[in-house]
């Protein structure tokens, strides 16, 4: 059976408002063609661009995600954006626990869990990012690191109807390095077993992220337990994004 596939574009801070609007206007037809069959396209622009991207991409019937949200429902948290505002604008997905947020903004496992709860209360599906750094990878500690990052997440995840877990080795993000396919096979099989054990009633899509390009997309998506790709740098260039989606949904 052909599996349903996610293609999530994480634009980070690489697409300012005017560029995001231009990108959507120019490529809405192309996006419509890619969003076919079992493909689920999700674009994650910055907060300010969300509303425009949602409007401009409406004809393509794709989903829009946020890159972050507050762990609090409301209150005196200057500069934060709550999950309800994201819902009100039409956001359907939200990235949480991205390694850049963990490393640069101190996002803890507790905050990740709170964000998942806040998103769930507003019907937004979390894209929960996990991953080890290069030192941990070389020491053979990947599964222990992932287990630690998921320890607090699983009890909450188990109560949700749907969620996505994105495995993104930190050493693969933006570096051009990707893990060996056999290694990914093993990690994703292990992740699937963890999900089946600890959140058996939740539909969890397992996503790979880290230096996805048109050259490796097909090989990556063919890893048995991988349900989709989280694409950073390459998603800014529509031609590359289109190639990735086309090659990986053959
Ligand atoms: P990359 O980023 O594709 O540029 O490596 C992926 C990510 O950080 O989500």
Tab-separated table of C-alpha atoms and ligand atoms in Angstrom:
chain	number	residue	atom	x	y	z
A	1	UNK	CA	0.000	0.000	0.000
A	2	UNK	CA	1.303	3.446	-0.869
A	3	UNK	CA	1.835	5.453	2.279
A	4	UNK	CA	0.576	8.944	2.964
A	5	UNK	CA	3.558	11.273	2.797
A	6	UNK	CA	4.312	14.557	4.522
A	7	UNK	CA	6.496	17.208	2.933
A	8	UNK	CA	7.047	19.938	5.481
A	9	UNK	CA	8.854	23.114	4.471
A	10	UNK	CA	10.585	24.794	7.405
A	11	UNK	CA	11.419	28.231	6.080
A	12	UNK	CA	13.012	29.316	9.367
A	13	UNK	CA	14.007	32.989	8.958
A	14	UNK	CA	14.912	32.439	5.316
A	15	UNK	CA	11.755	33.869	3.775
A	16	UNK	CA	10.860	37.444	4.763
A	17	UNK	CA	7.232	38.518	4.277
A	18	UNK	CA	7.584	39.948	0.756
A	19	UNK	CA	9.561	36.921	-0.461
A	20	UNK	CA	7.021	34.545	1.087
A	21	UNK	CA	4.165	36.342	-0.665
A	22	UNK	CA	6.015	36.317	-3.970
A	23	UNK	CA	6.901	32.615	-3.582
A	24	UNK	CA	3.267	31.689	-2.932
A	25	UNK	CA	1.842	33.824	-5.749
A	26	UNK	CA	4.290	32.437	-8.225
A	27	UNK	CA	4.025	28.789	-7.201
A	28	UNK	CA	0.438	28.240	-6.077
A	29	UNK	CA	-0.245	26.341	-9.322
A	30	UNK	CA	2.817	24.163	-8.814
A	31	UNK	CA	1.811	23.483	-5.231
A	32	UNK	CA	-1.660	22.423	-6.362
A	33	UNK	CA	-0.075	19.874	-8.676
A	34	UNK	CA	2.149	18.512	-5.902
A	35	UNK	CA	-0.656	18.250	-3.341
A	36	UNK	CA	-2.168	15.186	-4.942
A	37	UNK	CA	-3.028	11.641	-3.917
A	38	UNK	CA	-1.541	10.827	-0.556
A	39	UNK	CA	0.755	13.852	-0.379
A	40	UNK	CA	0.402	16.238	2.548
A	41	UNK	CA	2.250	19.484	1.966
A	42	UNK	CA	2.826	21.782	4.939
A	43	UNK	CA	4.487	25.186	4.617
A	44	UNK	CA	5.906	26.763	7.775
A	45	UNK	CA	6.593	30.479	7.254
A	46	UNK	CA	7.450	32.968	9.984
A	47	UNK	CA	4.645	34.294	12.226
A	48	UNK	CA	4.159	37.534	10.331
A	49	UNK	CA	3.819	35.747	6.982
A	50	UNK	CA	1.327	33.143	8.216
A	51	UNK	CA	-1.850	34.999	7.295
A	52	UNK	CA	-0.714	35.965	3.781
A	53	UNK	CA	0.619	32.491	3.053
A	54	UNK	CA	-2.647	30.942	4.218
A	55	UNK	CA	-4.661	33.266	1.957
A	56	UNK	CA	-2.386	32.948	-1.068
A	57	UNK	CA	-2.125	29.160	-0.847
A	58	UNK	CA	-5.846	28.533	-0.344
A	59	UNK	CA	-6.360	27.418	-3.970
A	60	UNK	CA	-3.689	24.726	-3.502
A	61	UNK	CA	-5.501	23.274	-0.466
A	62	UNK	CA	-2.247	22.746	1.396
A	63	UNK	CA	-1.749	23.058	5.131
A	64	UNK	CA	0.147	25.804	6.855
A	65	UNK	CA	2.205	25.339	9.990
A	66	UNK	CA	3.877	27.644	12.477
A	67	UNK	CA	7.518	27.255	13.505
A	68	UNK	CA	6.840	27.759	17.192
A	69	UNK	CA	4.182	28.754	19.723
A	70	UNK	CA	4.013	29.811	23.332
A	71	UNK	CA	3.758	27.113	25.963
A	72	UNK	CA	1.232	29.345	27.759
A	73	UNK	CA	-2.407	29.781	26.816
A	74	UNK	CA	-2.386	33.465	27.783
A	75	UNK	CA	-0.745	35.973	30.056
A	76	UNK	CA	2.066	38.496	30.364
A	77	UNK	CA	4.588	36.890	28.003
A	78	UNK	CA	5.913	39.726	25.870
A	79	UNK	CA	6.783	38.636	22.363
A	80	UNK	CA	5.117	35.219	22.551
A	81	UNK	CA	2.354	33.927	20.264
A	82	UNK	CA	-0.352	31.703	21.724
A	83	UNK	CA	-1.762	28.597	20.083
A	84	UNK	CA	-5.272	30.017	19.923
A	85	UNK	CA	-4.089	32.914	17.745
A	86	UNK	CA	-2.440	30.381	15.468
A	87	UNK	CA	-5.689	28.439	15.231
A	88	UNK	CA	-7.676	31.607	14.560
A	89	UNK	CA	-5.448	32.511	11.637
A	90	UNK	CA	-5.855	29.027	10.139
A	91	UNK	CA	-2.704	27.199	11.223
A	92	UNK	CA	-3.037	23.402	11.272
A	93	UNK	CA	0.449	22.253	12.306
A	94	UNK	CA	3.200	23.608	14.517
A	95	UNK	CA	6.857	22.657	14.904
A	96	UNK	CA	7.928	22.195	18.533
A	97	UNK	CA	11.308	21.354	20.046
A	98	UNK	CA	13.362	22.151	16.958
A	99	UNK	CA	17.042	21.753	17.843
A	100	UNK	CA	17.660	25.420	17.039
A	101	UNK	CA	15.048	26.422	19.598
A	102	UNK	CA	16.393	23.944	22.143
A	103	UNK	CA	19.993	25.133	21.667
A	104	UNK	CA	19.523	28.867	21.067
A	105	UNK	CA	16.373	29.668	23.043
A	106	UNK	CA	16.563	27.167	25.878
A	107	UNK	CA	13.453	25.204	24.914
A	108	UNK	CA	13.251	22.374	27.428
A	109	UNK	CA	11.471	19.024	27.268
A	110	UNK	CA	8.941	20.462	29.741
A	111	UNK	CA	8.266	23.436	27.462
A	112	UNK	CA	7.854	21.056	24.510
A	113	UNK	CA	5.210	19.114	26.431
A	114	UNK	CA	3.397	22.322	27.433
A	115	UNK	CA	3.387	23.454	23.821
A	116	UNK	CA	1.940	20.130	22.685
A	117	UNK	CA	-0.849	20.511	25.255
A	118	UNK	CA	-1.531	24.123	24.180
A	119	UNK	CA	-1.635	23.105	20.515
A	120	UNK	CA	-3.893	20.132	21.144
A	121	UNK	CA	-6.366	22.386	22.978
A	122	UNK	CA	-6.639	24.308	19.707
A	123	UNK	CA	-6.752	21.366	17.322
A	124	UNK	CA	-3.255	22.031	15.917
A	125	UNK	CA	-1.078	18.997	15.219
A	126	UNK	CA	2.405	19.157	16.737
A	127	UNK	CA	5.522	18.308	14.720
A	128	UNK	CA	7.757	17.210	17.573
A	129	UNK	CA	11.453	17.480	16.715
A	130	UNK	CA	14.070	15.296	18.344
A	131	UNK	CA	17.690	14.565	17.529
A	132	UNK	CA	21.194	14.018	18.835
A	133	UNK	CA	24.319	16.104	18.307
A	134	UNK	CA	27.461	14.917	16.602
A	135	UNK	CA	29.250	13.948	19.817
A	136	UNK	CA	26.291	11.882	21.008
A	137	UNK	CA	25.995	10.282	17.578
A	138	UNK	CA	29.660	9.292	17.470
A	139	UNK	CA	29.453	7.938	21.005
A	140	UNK	CA	26.560	5.694	19.917
A	141	UNK	CA	24.112	7.433	22.261
A	142	UNK	CA	21.410	8.355	19.748
A	143	UNK	CA	18.632	6.130	21.102
A	144	UNK	CA	19.346	7.148	24.710
A	145	UNK	CA	19.147	10.828	23.708
A	146	UNK	CA	15.894	10.352	21.797
A	147	UNK	CA	14.447	8.304	24.631
A	148	UNK	CA	15.257	11.158	27.021
A	149	UNK	CA	13.674	13.765	24.747
A	150	UNK	CA	10.536	11.647	24.426
A	151	UNK	CA	10.183	10.600	28.058
A	152	UNK	CA	7.872	13.448	29.054
A	153	UNK	CA	6.285	13.633	25.615
A	154	UNK	CA	4.874	10.120	25.399
A	155	UNK	CA	2.273	10.354	28.216
A	156	UNK	CA	0.795	13.433	26.480
A	157	UNK	CA	1.238	12.051	22.998
A	158	UNK	CA	-0.698	8.959	24.016
A	159	UNK	CA	-3.786	11.104	24.618
A	160	UNK	CA	-3.722	12.753	21.180
A	161	UNK	CA	-5.469	11.493	18.063
A	162	UNK	CA	-2.582	12.439	15.741
A	163	UNK	CA	0.944	13.771	15.949
A	164	UNK	CA	4.186	13.863	14.026
A	165	UNK	CA	7.636	13.084	15.355
A	166	UNK	CA	10.508	14.469	13.305
A	167	UNK	CA	13.893	12.873	13.829
A	168	UNK	CA	16.487	15.455	12.873
A	169	UNK	CA	20.086	14.614	13.760
A	170	UNK	CA	21.565	17.996	14.701
A	171	UNK	CA	24.763	17.194	12.810
A	172	UNK	CA	22.712	16.719	9.627
A	173	UNK	CA	20.874	20.063	9.783
A	174	UNK	CA	22.179	22.524	7.221
A	175	UNK	CA	25.455	20.630	6.812
A	176	UNK	CA	24.920	18.529	3.699
A	177	UNK	CA	25.614	15.385	5.762
A	178	UNK	CA	22.894	12.762	6.035
A	179	UNK	CA	22.882	9.537	8.015
A	180	UNK	CA	23.507	6.208	6.388
A	181	UNK	CA	20.302	4.558	5.170
A	182	UNK	CA	20.843	1.393	7.240
A	183	UNK	CA	21.323	3.542	10.303
A	184	UNK	CA	18.056	5.386	9.561
A	185	UNK	CA	16.291	2.080	9.000
A	186	UNK	CA	17.304	0.982	12.471
A	187	UNK	CA	16.476	4.287	14.204
A	188	UNK	CA	13.052	4.613	12.577
A	189	UNK	CA	12.119	1.011	13.267
A	190	UNK	CA	13.077	1.566	16.890
A	191	UNK	CA	11.057	4.809	16.964
A	192	UNK	CA	8.021	3.020	15.544
A	193	UNK	CA	8.319	0.350	18.241
A	194	UNK	CA	8.541	3.043	20.915
A	195	UNK	CA	5.400	4.713	19.559
A	196	UNK	CA	3.509	1.433	19.364
A	197	UNK	CA	4.452	0.612	22.929
A	198	UNK	CA	3.924	4.023	24.508
A	199	UNK	CA	1.197	5.644	22.406
A	200	UNK	CA	-0.567	2.715	20.752
A	201	UNK	CA	-3.803	4.596	20.049
A	202	UNK	CA	-2.217	7.679	18.488
A	203	UNK	CA	-1.641	7.960	14.758
A	204	UNK	CA	1.978	9.071	14.644
A	205	UNK	CA	3.726	9.981	11.413
A	206	UNK	CA	7.494	9.645	11.565
A	207	UNK	CA	9.417	12.303	9.674
A	208	UNK	CA	13.081	12.645	8.742
A	209	UNK	CA	14.784	16.054	8.600
A	210	UNK	CA	18.330	17.253	8.008
A	211	UNK	CA	19.911	18.211	4.655
A	212	UNK	CA	17.097	16.774	2.537
A	213	UNK	CA	17.786	17.586	-1.140
A	214	UNK	CA	16.543	16.396	-4.532
A	215	UNK	CA	19.562	14.058	-4.561
A	216	UNK	CA	18.662	12.102	-1.435
A	217	UNK	CA	14.864	12.539	-1.076
A	218	UNK	CA	13.865	9.331	-2.843
A	219	UNK	CA	16.299	7.178	-0.898
A	220	UNK	CA	15.208	8.742	2.395
A	221	UNK	CA	11.474	8.367	1.814
A	222	UNK	CA	12.015	4.736	0.877
A	223	UNK	CA	13.180	3.926	4.388
A	224	UNK	CA	10.305	1.758	5.501
A	225	UNK	CA	9.161	3.634	8.596
A	226	UNK	CA	9.689	7.164	7.242
A	227	UNK	CA	6.374	8.876	6.506
A	228	UNK	CA	7.673	12.219	5.379
A	229	UNK	CA	10.444	14.770	5.098
A	230	UNK	CA	11.095	18.033	6.935
A	231	UNK	CA	12.930	20.271	4.531
A	232	UNK	CA	14.805	23.411	5.568
A	233	UNK	CA	17.206	25.097	3.159
A	234	UNK	CA	16.031	23.275	0.026
A	235	UNK	CA	12.406	24.318	0.604
A	236	UNK	CA	13.214	27.980	-0.030
A	237	UNK	CA	13.878	27.166	-3.680
A	238	UNK	CA	10.608	26.042	-5.281
A	239	UNK	CA	12.377	24.058	-8.015
A	240	UNK	CA	14.235	22.035	-5.389
A	241	UNK	CA	11.126	21.599	-3.222
A	242	UNK	CA	9.128	20.463	-6.253
A	243	UNK	CA	11.810	17.966	-7.226
A	244	UNK	CA	11.978	16.564	-3.707
A	245	UNK	CA	8.203	16.084	-3.550
A	246	UNK	CA	7.984	14.622	-7.073
A	247	UNK	CA	10.869	12.200	-6.588
A	248	UNK	CA	9.699	11.119	-3.143
A	249	UNK	CA	6.087	10.521	-4.144
A	250	UNK	CA	6.685	8.316	-7.145
B	1	LIG	P1	17.924	21.644	6.492
B	1	LIG	O1	17.047	21.990	7.780
B	1	LIG	O2	17.038	20.906	5.525
B	1	LIG	O3	18.366	22.971	5.967
B	1	LIG	O4	19.072	20.788	6.949
B	1	LIG	C1	16.121	21.094	8.314
B	1	LIG	C2	15.520	21.616	9.591
B	1	LIG	O5	16.227	22.255	10.373
B	1	LIG	O6	14.311	21.424	9.847
